Short mmCIF file of N, CA and C in Angstrom, two decimals:
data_model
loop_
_atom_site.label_atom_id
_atom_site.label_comp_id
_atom_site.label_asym_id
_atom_site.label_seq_id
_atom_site.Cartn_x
_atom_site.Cartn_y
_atom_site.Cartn_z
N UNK A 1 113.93 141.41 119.64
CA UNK A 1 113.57 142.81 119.57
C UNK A 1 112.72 143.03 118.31
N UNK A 2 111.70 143.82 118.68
CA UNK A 2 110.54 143.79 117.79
C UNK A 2 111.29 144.84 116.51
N UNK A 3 111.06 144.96 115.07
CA UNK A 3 111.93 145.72 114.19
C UNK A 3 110.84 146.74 114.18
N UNK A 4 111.85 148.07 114.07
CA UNK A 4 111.14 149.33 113.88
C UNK A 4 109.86 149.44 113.09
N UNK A 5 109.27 150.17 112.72
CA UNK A 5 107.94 150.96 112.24
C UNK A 5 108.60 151.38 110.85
N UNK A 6 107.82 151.63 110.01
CA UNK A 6 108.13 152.02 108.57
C UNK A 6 107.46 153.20 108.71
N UNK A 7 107.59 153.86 108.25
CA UNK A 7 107.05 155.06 107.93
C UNK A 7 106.42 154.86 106.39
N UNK A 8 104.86 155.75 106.14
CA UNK A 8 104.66 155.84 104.76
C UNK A 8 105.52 156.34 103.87
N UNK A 9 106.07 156.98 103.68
CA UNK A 9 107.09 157.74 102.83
C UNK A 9 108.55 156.43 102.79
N UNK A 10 108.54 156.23 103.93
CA UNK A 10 110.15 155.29 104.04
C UNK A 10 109.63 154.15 103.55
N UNK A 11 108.34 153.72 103.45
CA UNK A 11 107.84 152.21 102.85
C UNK A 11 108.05 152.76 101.42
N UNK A 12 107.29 153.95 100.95
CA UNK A 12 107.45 154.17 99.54
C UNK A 12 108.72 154.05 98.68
N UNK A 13 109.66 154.52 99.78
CA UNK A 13 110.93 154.70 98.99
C UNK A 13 111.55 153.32 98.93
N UNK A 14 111.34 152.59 99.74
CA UNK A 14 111.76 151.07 100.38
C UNK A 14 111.12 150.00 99.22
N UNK A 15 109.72 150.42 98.84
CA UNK A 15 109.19 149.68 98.07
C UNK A 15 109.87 149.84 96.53
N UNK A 16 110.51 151.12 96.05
CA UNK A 16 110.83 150.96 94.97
C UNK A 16 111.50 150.28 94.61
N UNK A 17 112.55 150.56 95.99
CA UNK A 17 114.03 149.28 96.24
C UNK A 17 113.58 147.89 95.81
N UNK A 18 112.69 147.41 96.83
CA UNK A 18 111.94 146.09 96.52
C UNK A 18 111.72 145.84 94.53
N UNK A 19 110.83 146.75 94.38
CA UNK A 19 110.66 146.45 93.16
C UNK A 19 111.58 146.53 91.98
N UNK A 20 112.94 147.48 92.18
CA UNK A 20 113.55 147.80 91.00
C UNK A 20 114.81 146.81 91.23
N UNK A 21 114.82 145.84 92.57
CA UNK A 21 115.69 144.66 92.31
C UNK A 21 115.31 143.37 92.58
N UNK A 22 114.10 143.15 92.76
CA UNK A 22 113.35 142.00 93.33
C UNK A 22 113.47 141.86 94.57
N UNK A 23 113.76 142.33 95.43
CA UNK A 23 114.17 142.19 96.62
C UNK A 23 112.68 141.73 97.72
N UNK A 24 112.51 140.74 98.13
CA UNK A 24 111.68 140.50 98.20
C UNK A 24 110.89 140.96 100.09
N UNK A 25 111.50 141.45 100.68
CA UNK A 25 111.41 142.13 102.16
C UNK A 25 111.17 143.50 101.86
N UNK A 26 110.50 144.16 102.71
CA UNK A 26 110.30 145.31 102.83
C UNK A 26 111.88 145.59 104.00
N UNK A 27 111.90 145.15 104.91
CA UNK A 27 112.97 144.93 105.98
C UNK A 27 114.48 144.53 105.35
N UNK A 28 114.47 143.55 104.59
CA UNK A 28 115.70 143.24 103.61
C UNK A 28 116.19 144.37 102.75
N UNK A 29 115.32 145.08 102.20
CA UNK A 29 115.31 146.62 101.26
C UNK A 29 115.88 147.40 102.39
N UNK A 30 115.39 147.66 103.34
CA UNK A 30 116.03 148.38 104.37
C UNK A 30 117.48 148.41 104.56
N UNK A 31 117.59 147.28 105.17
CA UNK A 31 119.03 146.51 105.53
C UNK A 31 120.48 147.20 104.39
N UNK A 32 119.58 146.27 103.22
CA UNK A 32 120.63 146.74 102.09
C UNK A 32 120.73 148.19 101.56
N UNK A 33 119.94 148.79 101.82
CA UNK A 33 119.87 150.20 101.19
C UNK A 33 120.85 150.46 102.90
N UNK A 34 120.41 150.62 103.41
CA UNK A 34 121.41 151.33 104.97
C UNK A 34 122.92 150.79 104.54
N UNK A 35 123.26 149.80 103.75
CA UNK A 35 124.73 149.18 103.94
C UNK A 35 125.14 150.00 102.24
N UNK A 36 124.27 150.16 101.35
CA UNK A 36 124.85 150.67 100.34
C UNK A 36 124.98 152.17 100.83
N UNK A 37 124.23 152.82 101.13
CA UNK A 37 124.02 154.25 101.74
C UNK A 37 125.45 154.57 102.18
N UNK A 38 125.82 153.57 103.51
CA UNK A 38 126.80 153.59 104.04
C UNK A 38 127.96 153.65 103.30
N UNK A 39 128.36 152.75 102.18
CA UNK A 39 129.30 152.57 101.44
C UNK A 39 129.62 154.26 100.70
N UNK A 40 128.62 154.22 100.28
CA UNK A 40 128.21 155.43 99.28
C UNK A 40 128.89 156.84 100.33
N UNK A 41 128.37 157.01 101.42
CA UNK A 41 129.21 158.03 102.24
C UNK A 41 130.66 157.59 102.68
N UNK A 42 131.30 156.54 102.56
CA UNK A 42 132.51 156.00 102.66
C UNK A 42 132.86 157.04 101.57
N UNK A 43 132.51 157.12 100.59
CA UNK A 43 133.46 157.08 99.55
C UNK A 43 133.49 159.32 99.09
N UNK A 44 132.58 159.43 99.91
CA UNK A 44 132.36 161.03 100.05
C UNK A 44 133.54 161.91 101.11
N UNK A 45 133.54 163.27 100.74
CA UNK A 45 133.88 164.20 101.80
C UNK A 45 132.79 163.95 102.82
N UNK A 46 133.36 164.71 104.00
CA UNK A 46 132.31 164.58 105.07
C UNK A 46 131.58 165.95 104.91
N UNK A 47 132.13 167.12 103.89
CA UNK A 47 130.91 168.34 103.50
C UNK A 47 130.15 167.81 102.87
N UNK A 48 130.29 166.85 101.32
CA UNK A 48 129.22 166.31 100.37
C UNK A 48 128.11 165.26 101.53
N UNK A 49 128.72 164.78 102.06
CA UNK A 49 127.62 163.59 102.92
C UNK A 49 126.75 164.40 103.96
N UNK A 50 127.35 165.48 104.58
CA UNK A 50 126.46 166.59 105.03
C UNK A 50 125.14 166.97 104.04
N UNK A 51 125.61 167.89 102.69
CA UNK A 51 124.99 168.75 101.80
C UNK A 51 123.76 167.48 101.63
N UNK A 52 124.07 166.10 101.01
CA UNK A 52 123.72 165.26 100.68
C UNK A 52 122.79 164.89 101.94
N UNK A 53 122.63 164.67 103.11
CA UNK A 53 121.56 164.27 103.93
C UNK A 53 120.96 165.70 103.79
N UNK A 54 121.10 166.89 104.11
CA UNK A 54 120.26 167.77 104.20
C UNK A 54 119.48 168.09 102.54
N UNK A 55 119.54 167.10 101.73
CA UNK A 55 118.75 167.74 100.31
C UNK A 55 117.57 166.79 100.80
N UNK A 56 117.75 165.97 101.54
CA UNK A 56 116.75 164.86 101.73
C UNK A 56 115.48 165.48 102.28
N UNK A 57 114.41 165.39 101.75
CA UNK A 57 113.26 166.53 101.98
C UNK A 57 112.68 165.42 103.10
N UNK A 58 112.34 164.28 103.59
CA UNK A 58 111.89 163.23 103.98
C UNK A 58 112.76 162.80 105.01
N UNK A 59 112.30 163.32 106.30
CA UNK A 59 113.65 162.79 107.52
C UNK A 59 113.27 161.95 107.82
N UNK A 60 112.29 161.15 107.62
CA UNK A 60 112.03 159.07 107.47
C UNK A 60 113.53 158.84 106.60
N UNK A 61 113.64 159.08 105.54
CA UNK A 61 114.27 158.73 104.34
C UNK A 61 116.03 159.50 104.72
N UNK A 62 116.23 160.56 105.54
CA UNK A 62 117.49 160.98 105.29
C UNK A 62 117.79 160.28 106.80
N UNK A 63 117.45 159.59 107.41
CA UNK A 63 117.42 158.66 108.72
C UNK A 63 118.33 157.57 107.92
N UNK A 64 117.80 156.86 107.00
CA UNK A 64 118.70 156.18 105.97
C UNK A 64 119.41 156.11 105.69
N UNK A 65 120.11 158.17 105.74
CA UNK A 65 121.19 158.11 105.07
C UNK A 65 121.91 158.28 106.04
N UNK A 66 121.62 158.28 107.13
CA UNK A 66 122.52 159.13 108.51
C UNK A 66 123.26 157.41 109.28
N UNK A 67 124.40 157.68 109.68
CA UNK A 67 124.51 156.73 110.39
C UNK A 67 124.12 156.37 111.56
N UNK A 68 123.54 155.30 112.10
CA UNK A 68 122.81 155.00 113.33
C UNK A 68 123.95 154.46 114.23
N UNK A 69 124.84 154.48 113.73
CA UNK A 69 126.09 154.18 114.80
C UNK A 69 126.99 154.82 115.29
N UNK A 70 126.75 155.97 116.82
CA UNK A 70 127.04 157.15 117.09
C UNK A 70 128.98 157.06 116.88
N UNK A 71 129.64 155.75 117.11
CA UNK A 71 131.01 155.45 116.64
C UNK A 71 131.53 155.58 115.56
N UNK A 72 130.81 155.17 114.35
CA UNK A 72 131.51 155.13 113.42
C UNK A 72 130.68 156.44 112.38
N UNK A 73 129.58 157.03 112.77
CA UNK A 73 129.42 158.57 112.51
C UNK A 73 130.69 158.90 113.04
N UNK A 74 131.02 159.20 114.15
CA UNK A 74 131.89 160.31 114.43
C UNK A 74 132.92 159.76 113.67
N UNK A 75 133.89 158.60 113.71
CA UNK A 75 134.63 158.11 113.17
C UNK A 75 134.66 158.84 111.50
N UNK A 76 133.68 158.39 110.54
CA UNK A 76 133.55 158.77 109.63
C UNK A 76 133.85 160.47 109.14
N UNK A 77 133.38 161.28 110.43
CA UNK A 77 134.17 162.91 110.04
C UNK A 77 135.22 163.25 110.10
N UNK A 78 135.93 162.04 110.87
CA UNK A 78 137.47 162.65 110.88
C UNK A 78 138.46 161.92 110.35
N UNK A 79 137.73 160.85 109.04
CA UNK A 79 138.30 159.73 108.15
C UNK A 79 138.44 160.68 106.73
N UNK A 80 139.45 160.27 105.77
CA UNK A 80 138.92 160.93 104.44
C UNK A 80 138.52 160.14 103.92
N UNK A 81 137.76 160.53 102.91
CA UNK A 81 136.64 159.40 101.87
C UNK A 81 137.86 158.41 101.58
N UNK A 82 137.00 156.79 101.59
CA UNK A 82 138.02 156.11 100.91
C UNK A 82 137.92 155.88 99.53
N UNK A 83 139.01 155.13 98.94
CA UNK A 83 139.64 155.40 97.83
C UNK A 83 139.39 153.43 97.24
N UNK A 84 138.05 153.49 97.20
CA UNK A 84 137.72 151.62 96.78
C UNK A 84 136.92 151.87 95.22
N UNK A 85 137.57 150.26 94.40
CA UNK A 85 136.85 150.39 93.40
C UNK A 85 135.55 149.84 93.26
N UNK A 86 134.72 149.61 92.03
CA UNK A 86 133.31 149.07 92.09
C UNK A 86 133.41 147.86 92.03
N UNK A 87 134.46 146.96 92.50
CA UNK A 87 134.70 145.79 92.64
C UNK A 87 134.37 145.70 93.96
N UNK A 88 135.37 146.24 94.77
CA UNK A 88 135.31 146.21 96.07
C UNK A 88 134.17 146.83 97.07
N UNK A 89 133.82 147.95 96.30
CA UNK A 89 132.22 148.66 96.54
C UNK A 89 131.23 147.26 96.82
N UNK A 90 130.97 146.41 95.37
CA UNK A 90 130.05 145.71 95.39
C UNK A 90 129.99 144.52 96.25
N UNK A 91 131.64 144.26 96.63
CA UNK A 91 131.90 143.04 97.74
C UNK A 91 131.52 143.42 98.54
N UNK A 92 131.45 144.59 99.42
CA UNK A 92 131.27 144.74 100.60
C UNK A 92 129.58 144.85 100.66
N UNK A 93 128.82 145.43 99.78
CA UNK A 93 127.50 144.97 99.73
C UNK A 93 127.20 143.74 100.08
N UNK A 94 127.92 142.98 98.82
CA UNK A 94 127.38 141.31 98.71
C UNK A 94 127.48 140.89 100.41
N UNK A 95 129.10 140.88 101.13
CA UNK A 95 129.21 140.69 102.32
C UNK A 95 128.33 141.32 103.72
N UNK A 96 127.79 142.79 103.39
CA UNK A 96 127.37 143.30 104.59
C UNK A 96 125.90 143.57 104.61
N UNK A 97 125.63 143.47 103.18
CA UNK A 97 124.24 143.65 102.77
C UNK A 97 123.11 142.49 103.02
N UNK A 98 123.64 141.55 103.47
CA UNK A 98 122.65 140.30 103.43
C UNK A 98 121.88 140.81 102.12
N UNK A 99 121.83 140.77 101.29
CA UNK A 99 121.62 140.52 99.16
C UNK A 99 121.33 138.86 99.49
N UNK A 100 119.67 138.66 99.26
CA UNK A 100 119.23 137.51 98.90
C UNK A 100 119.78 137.00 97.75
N UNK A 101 120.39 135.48 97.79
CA UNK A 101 120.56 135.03 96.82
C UNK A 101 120.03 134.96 95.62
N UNK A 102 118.99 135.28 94.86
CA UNK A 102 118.21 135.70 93.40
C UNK A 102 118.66 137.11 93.16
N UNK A 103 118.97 137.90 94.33
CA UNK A 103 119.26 139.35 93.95
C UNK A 103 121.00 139.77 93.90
N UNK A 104 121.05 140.07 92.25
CA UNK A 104 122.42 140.49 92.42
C UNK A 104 122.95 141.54 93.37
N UNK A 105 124.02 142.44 93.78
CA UNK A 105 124.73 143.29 94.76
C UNK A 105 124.69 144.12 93.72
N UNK A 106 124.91 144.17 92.02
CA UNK A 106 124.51 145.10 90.66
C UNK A 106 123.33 145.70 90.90
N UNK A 107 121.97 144.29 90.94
CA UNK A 107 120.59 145.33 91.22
C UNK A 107 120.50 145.72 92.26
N UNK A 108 120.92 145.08 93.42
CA UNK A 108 120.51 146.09 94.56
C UNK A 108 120.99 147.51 94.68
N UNK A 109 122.21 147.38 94.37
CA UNK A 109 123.18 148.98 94.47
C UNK A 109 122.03 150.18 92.88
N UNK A 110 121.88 149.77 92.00
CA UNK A 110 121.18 150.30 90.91
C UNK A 110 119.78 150.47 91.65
N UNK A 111 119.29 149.58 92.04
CA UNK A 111 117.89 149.91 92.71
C UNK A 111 118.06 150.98 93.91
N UNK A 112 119.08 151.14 94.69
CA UNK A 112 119.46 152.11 95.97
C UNK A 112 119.32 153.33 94.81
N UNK A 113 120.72 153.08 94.74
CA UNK A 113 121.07 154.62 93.64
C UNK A 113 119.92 155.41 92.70
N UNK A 114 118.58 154.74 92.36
CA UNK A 114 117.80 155.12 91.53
C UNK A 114 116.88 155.91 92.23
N UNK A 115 116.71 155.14 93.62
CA UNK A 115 115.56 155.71 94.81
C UNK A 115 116.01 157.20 95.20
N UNK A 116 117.41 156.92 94.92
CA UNK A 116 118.17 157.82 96.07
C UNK A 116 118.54 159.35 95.39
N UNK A 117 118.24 159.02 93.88
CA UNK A 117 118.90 160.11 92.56
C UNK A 117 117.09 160.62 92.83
N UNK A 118 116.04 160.24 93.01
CA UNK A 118 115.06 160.89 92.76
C UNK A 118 114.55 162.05 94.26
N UNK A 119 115.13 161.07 95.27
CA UNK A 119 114.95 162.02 96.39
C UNK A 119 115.88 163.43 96.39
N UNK A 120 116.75 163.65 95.71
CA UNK A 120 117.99 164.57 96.00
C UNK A 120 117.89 165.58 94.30
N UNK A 121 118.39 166.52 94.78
CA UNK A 121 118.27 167.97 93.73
C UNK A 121 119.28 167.25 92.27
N UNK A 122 118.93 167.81 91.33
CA UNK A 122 119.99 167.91 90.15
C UNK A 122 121.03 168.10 90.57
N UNK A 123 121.69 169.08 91.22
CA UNK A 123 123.08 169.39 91.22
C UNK A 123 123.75 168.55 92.19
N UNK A 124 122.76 168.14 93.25
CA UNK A 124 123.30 166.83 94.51
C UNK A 124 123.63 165.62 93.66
N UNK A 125 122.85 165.06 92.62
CA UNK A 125 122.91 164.07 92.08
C UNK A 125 124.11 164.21 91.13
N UNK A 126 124.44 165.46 90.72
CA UNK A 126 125.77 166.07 89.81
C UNK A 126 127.11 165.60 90.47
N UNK A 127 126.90 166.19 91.30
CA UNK A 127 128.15 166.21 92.57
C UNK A 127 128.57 165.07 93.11
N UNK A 128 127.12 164.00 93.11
CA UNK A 128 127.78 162.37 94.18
C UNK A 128 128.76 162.15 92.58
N UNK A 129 127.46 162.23 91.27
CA UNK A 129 128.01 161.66 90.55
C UNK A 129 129.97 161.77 89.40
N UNK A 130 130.32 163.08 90.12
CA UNK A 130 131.45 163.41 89.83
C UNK A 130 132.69 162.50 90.18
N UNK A 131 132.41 162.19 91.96
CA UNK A 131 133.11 161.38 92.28
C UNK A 131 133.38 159.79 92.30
N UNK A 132 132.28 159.52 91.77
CA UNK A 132 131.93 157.71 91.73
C UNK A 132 133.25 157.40 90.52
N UNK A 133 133.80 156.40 91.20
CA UNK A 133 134.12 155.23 89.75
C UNK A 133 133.78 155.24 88.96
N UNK A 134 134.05 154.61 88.20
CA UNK A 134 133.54 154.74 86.37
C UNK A 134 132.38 153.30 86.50
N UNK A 135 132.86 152.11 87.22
CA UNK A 135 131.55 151.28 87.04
C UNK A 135 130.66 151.82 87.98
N UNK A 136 130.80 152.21 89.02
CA UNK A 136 129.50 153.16 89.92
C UNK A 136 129.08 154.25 89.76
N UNK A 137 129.68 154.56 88.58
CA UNK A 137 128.88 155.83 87.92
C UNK A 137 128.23 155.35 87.08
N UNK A 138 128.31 154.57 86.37
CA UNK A 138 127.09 154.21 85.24
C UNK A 138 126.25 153.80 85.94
N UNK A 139 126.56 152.61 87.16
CA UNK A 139 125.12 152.11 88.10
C UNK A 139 124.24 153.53 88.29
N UNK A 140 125.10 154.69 89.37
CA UNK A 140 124.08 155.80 89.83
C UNK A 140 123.27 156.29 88.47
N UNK A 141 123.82 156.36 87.42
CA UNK A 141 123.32 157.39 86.34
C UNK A 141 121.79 156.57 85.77
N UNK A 142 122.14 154.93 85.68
CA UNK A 142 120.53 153.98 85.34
C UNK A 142 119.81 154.76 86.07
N UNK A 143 118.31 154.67 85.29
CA UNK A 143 117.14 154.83 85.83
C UNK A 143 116.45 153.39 85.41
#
């Protein structure tokens, strides 16, 4: 199966990924940003992960944030956020993210979080950042 179309805007945002962890795919940036994304709404209310796709000015880019898996979307609204640390956050990257070996599951998640703090309002970026862990809050807060 031939892989989707990029969009200009979704390459832009994709490319930062690329660049702010070495990541060397435009398609690999994808991958891993969709599995950190994912994590990242794991760990939300299902109002904040709402508020949070709709700040997304770029529906290439809040496509990203939405789950493409009509099961475990629905699943996910009637789950409460889970309760994992930035240990276990970053395992499940390393494991689900396919994270090229040169690229740590540290830069990739810092490279997501940086793309992702510039697309979204001050007070959205206030709010994820209230609830993060203490080591995934310093990741979101890097620029």
């Amino acid at each position: 199966m031939p892989a989707r179309k990029v969009s200009p805007n979704e390459q832009a945002f994709l490319e930062k990924v690329m660049q702010r962890s070495s990541i060397p795919d435009i398609y690999d940036a994808r991958d891993i940003t969709i599995v950190v994304l994912r994590s990242l709404r794991d760990l939300m209310s299902t109002d904040l992960a709402d508020r949070t796709e709709s700040d997304f000015t770029d529906e290439k880019i809040a496509l990203l944030w939405k789950d493409d898996n009509p099961i475990v979307a629905a699943l996910s609204k009637l789950r409460p956020p889970l309760k994992i640390d930035t240990e276990t956050f970053l395992r499940r990257i390393r494991q689900e993210g396919g994270v090229p070996k040169n690229v740590s599951p540290e830069s990739a998640v810092i490279a997501v979080f940086s793309a992702v703090r510039e697309e979204l309002s001050p007070e959205r970026n206030k709010e994820i950042a209230s609830f993060l862990p203490d080591g995934l809050k310093v990741m979101w807060e890097q620029i």
